mmCIF file of C-alpha atoms in Angstrom:
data_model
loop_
_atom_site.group_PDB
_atom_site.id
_atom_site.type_symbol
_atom_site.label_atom_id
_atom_site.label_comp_id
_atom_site.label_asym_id
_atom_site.label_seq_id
_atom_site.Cartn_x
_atom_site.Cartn_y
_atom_site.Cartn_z
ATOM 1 C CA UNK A 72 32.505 34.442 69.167
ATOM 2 C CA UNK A 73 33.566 32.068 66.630
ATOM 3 C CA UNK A 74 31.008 31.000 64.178
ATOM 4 C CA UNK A 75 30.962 28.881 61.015
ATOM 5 C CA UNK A 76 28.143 29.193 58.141
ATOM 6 C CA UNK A 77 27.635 26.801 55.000
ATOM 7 C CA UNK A 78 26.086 28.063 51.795
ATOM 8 C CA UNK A 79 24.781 26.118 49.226
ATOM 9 C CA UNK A 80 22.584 24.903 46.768
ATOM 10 C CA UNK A 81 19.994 22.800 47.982
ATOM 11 C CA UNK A 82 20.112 21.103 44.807
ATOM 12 C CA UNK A 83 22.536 19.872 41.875
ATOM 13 C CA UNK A 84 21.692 17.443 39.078
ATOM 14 C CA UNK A 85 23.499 14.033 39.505
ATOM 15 C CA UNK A 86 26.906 14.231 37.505
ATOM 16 C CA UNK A 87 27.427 17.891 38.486
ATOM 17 C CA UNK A 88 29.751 20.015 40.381
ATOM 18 C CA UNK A 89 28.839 21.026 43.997
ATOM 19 C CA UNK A 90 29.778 23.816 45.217
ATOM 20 C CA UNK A 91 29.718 25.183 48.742
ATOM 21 C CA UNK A 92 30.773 28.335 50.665
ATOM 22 C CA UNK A 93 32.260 28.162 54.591
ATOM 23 C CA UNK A 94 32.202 32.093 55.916
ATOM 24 C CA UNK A 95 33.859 31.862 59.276
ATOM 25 C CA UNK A 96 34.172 34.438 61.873
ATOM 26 C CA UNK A 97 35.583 34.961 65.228
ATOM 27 C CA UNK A 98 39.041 33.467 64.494
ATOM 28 C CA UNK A 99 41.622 33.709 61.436
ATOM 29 C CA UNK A 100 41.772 31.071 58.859
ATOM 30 C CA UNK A 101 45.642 32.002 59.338
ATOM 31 C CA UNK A 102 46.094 30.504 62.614
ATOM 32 C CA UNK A 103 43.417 27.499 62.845
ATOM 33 C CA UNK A 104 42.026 24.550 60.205
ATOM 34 C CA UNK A 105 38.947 24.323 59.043
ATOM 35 C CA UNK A 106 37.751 21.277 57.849
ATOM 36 C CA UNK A 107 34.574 19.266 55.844
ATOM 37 C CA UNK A 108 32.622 16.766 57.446
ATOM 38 C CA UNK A 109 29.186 14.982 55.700
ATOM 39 C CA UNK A 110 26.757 13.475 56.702
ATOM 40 C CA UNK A 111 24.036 11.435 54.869
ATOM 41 C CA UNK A 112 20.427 11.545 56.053
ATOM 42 C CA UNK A 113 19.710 9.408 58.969
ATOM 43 C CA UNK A 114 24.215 7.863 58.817
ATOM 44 C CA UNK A 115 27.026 8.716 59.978
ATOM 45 C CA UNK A 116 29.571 11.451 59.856
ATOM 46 C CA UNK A 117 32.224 11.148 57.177
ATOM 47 C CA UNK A 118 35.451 13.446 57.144
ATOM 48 C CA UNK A 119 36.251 14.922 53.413
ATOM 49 C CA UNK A 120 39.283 16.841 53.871
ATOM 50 C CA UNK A 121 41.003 19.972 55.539
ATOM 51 C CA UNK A 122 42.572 23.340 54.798
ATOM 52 C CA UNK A 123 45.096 23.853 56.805
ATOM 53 C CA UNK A 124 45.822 27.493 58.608
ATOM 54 C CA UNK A 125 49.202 27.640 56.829
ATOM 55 C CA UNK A 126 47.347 26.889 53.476
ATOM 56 C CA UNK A 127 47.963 23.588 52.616
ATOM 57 C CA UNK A 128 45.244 21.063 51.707
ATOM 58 C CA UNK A 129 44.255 17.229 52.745
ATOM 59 C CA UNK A 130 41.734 15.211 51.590
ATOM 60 C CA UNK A 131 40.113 11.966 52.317
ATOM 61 C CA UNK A 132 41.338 9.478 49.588
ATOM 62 C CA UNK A 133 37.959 8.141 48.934
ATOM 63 C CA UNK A 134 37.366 11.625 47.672
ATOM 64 C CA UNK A 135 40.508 12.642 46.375
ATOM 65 C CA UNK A 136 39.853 12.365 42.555
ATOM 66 C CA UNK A 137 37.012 14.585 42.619
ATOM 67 C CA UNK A 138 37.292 16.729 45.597
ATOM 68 C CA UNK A 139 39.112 20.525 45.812
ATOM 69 C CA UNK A 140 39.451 23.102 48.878
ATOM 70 C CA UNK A 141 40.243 26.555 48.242
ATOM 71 C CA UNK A 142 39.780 29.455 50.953
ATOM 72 C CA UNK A 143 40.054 33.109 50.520
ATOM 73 C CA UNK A 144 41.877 34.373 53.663
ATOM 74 C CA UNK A 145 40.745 38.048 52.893
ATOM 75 C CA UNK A 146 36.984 36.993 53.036
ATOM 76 C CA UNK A 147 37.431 34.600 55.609
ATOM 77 C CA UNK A 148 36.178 31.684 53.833
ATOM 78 C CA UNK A 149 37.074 28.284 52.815
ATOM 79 C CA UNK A 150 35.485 26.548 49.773
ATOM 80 C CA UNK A 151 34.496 23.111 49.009
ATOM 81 C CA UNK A 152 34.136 21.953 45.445
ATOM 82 C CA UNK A 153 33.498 18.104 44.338
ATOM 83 C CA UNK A 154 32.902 17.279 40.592
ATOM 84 C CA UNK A 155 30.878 14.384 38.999
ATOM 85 C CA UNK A 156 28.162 14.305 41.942
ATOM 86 C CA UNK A 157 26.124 10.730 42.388
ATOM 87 C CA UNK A 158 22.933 10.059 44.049
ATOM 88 C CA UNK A 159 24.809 8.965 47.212
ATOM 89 C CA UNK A 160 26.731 12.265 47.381
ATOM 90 C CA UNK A 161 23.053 13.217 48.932
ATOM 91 C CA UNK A 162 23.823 14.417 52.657
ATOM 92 C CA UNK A 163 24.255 17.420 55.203
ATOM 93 C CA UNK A 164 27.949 19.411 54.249
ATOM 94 C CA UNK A 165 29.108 20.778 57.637
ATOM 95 C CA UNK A 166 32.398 22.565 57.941
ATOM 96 C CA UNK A 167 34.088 22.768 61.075
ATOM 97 C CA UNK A 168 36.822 24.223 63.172
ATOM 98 C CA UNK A 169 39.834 22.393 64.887
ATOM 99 C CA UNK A 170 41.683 23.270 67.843
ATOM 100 C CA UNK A 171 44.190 20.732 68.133
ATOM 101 C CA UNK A 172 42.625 17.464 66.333
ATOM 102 C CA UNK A 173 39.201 17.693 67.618
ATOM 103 C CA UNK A 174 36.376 19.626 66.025
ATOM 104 C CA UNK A 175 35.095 22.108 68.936
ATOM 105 C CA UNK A 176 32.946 24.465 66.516
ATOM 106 C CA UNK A 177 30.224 23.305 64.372
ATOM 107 C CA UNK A 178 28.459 24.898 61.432
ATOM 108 C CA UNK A 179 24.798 24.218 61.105
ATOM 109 C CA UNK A 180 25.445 22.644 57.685
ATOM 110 C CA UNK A 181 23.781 22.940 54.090
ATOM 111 C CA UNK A 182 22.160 19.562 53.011
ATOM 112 C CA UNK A 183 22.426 19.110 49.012
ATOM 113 C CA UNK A 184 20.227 16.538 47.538
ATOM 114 C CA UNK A 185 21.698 14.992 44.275
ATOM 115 C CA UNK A 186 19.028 14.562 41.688
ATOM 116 C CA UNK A 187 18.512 12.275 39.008
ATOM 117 C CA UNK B 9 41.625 3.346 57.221
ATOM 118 C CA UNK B 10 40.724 2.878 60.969
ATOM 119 C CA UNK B 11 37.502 1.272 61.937
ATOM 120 C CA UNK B 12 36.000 2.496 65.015
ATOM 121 C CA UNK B 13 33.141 0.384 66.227
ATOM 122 C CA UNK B 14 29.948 1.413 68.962
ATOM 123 C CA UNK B 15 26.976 -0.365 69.831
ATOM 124 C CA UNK B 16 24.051 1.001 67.673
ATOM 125 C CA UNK B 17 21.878 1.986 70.578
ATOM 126 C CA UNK B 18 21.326 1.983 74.694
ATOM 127 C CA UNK B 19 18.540 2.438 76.389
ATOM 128 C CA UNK B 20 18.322 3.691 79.775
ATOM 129 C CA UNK B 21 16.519 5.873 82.654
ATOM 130 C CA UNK B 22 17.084 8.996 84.113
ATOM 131 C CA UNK B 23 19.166 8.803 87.184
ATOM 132 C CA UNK B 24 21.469 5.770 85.827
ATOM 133 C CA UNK B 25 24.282 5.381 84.907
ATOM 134 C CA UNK B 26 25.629 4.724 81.061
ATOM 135 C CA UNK B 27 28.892 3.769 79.204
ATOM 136 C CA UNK B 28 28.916 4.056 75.972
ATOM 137 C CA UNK B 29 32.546 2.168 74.281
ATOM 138 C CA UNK B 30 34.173 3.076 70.633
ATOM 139 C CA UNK B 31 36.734 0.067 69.754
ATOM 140 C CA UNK B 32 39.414 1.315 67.454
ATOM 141 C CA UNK B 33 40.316 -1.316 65.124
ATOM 142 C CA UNK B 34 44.337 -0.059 64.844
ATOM 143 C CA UNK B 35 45.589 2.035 67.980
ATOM 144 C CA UNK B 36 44.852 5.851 68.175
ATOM 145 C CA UNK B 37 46.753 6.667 71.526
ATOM 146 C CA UNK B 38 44.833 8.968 73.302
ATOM 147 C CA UNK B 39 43.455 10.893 69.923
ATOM 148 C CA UNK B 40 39.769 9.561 70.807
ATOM 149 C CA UNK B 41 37.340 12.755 70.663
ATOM 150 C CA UNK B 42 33.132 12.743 71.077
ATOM 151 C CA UNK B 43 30.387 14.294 70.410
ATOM 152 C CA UNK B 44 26.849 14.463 71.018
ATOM 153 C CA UNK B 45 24.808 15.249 68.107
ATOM 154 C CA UNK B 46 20.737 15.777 67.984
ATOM 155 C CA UNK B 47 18.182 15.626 65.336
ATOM 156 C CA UNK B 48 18.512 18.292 62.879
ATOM 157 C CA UNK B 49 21.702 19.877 64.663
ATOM 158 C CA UNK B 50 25.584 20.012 64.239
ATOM 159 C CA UNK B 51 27.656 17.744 66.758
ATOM 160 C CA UNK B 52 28.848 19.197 69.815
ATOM 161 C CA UNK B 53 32.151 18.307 71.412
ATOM 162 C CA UNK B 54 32.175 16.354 74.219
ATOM 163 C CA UNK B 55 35.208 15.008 75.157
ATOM 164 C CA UNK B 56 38.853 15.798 73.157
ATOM 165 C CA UNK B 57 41.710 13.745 73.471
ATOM 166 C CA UNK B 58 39.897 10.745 75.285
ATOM 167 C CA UNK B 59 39.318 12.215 79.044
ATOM 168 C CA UNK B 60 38.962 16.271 78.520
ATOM 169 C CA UNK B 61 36.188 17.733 79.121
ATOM 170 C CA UNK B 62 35.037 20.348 76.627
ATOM 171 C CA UNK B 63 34.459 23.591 77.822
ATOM 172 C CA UNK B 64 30.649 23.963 78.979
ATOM 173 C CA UNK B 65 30.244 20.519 79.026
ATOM 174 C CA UNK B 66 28.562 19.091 82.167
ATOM 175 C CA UNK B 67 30.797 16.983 84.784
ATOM 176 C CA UNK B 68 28.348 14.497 84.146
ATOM 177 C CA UNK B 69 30.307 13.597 80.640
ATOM 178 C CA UNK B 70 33.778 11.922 81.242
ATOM 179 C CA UNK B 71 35.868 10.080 78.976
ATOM 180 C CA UNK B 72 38.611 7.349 79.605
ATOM 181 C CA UNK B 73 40.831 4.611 77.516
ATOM 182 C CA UNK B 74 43.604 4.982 75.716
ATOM 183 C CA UNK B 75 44.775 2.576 72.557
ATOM 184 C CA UNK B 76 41.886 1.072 70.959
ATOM 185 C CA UNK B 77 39.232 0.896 73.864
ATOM 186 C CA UNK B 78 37.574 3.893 74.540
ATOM 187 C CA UNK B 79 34.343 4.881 76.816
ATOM 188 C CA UNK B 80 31.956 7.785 77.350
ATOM 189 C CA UNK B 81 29.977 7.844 80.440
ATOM 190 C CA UNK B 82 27.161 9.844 81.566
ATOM 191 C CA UNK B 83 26.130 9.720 85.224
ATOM 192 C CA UNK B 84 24.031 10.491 85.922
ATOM 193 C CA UNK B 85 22.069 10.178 82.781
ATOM 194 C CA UNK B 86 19.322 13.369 82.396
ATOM 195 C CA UNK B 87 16.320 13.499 79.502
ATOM 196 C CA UNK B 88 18.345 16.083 77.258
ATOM 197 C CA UNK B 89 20.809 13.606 76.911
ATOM 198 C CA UNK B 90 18.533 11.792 74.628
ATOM 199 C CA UNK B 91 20.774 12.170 71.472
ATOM 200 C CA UNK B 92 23.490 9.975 69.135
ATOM 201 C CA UNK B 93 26.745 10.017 70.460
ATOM 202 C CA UNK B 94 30.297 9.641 67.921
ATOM 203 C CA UNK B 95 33.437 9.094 68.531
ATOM 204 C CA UNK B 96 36.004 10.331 66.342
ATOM 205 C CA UNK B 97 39.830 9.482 65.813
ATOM 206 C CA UNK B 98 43.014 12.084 65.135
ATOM 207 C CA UNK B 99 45.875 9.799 65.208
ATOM 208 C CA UNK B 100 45.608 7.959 61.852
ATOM 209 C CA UNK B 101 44.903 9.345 58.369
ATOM 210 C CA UNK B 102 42.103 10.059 57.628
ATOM 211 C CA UNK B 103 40.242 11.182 60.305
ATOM 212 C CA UNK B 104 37.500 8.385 60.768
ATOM 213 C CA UNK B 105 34.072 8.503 62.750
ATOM 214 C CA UNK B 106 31.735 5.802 64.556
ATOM 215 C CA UNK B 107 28.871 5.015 63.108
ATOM 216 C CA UNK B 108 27.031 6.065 66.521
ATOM 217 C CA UNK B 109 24.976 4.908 69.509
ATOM 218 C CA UNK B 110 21.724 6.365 69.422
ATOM 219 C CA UNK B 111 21.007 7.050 73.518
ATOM 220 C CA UNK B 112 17.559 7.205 74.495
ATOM 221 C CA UNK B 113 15.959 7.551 77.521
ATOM 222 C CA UNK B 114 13.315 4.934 79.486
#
């Protein structure tokens, strides 16, 4: 069945690079997108950005400065990095699965708390 | 970037009936999804492309609009259902979110 998992620290110091780890499973990063959704505590879900299946990349402009995805098709996983982390960069990372536009599969997310 | 507004929160009983609305603030034709998201857990797809029904989903869930009205309704409404509810939008970049209606139950 498909399934999505986040790794992650838990922690990074404010100005830092985060970075985080989606291993997928159950489908082929070849044929659907995968893409980053956060979620500060106790807010709303923001969308970050997207690989796409035929390996191009999009990305929210609000993070588009600081924010890179990567995957590695052979370990079936897509990577998020974002550089020069800030206290409001605090939240739950989930990545997620497409099939069309929607997202129909969920990981359980990694939250990363920003510290000062 | 398209703003999609929803009441903050509803209240209502078991047994009723509830519509929740998303307002799109620039049209999304029918690229309207939701989801139904708990404390502590991932969303989970509702509805995709404004009236589908996601697979597993009760019939109780439907979805209609189409533009920048949308609405999720739940009848009739059941204790689990006690949860935030999201709508999303596909059509314009970048994919935007509502800042939710917390449901919860009488």
């Amino acid at each position: 069945q498909v399934q999505l998992k986040e790794t992650g620290p838990d922690l990074v110091q404010l100005t830092q690079t985060l970075s985080i780890t989606c291993t997928v499973s159950g489908f082929s990063l070849t044929t659907y997108n995968v893409h980053w959704v956060r979620q500060p505590p106790g807010k709303g879900l923001e969308w970050m950005g997207a690989m796409w299946n035929g390996g191009g990349t999009d990305y929210n402009s609000a993070f588009k400065s600081r924010l890179s995805i990567s995957r590695d098709t052979s370990k079936s996983q897509v990577f998020l990095k974002m550089n020069s982390l800030q206290t409001d960069d605090t939240a739950k990372y989930f990545c997620a699965r497409t099939t069309g536009d929607w997202f129909a599969y969920w990981g359980q997310g990694t939250l990363v708390t920003v510290s000062s | 970037d398209t703003v999609l507004t929803q009441s903050p929160a509803l209240a209502v009983s078991p047994g009723e009936r509830v519509s929740i609305s998303c307002r799109a603030s620039e049209g999304v034709n029918s690229y309207m999804h939701w989801y139904q998201q708990k404390p502590g857990q991932q969303p989970k797809l509702l509805i995709y492309k404004a009236s589908n029904l996601a697979s597993g989903v009760p019939a109780r869930f439907s979805g209609s609009g189409s533009g920048t009205d949308f609405t999720l309704t739940i009848d009739p409404v059941e204790a689990d259902d006690t949860a935030t509810y999201f709508c999303q939008q596909s059509w314009n970049d970048p994919y935007t979110f509502g800042a939710g209606t917390k449901l919860e139950l009488k």
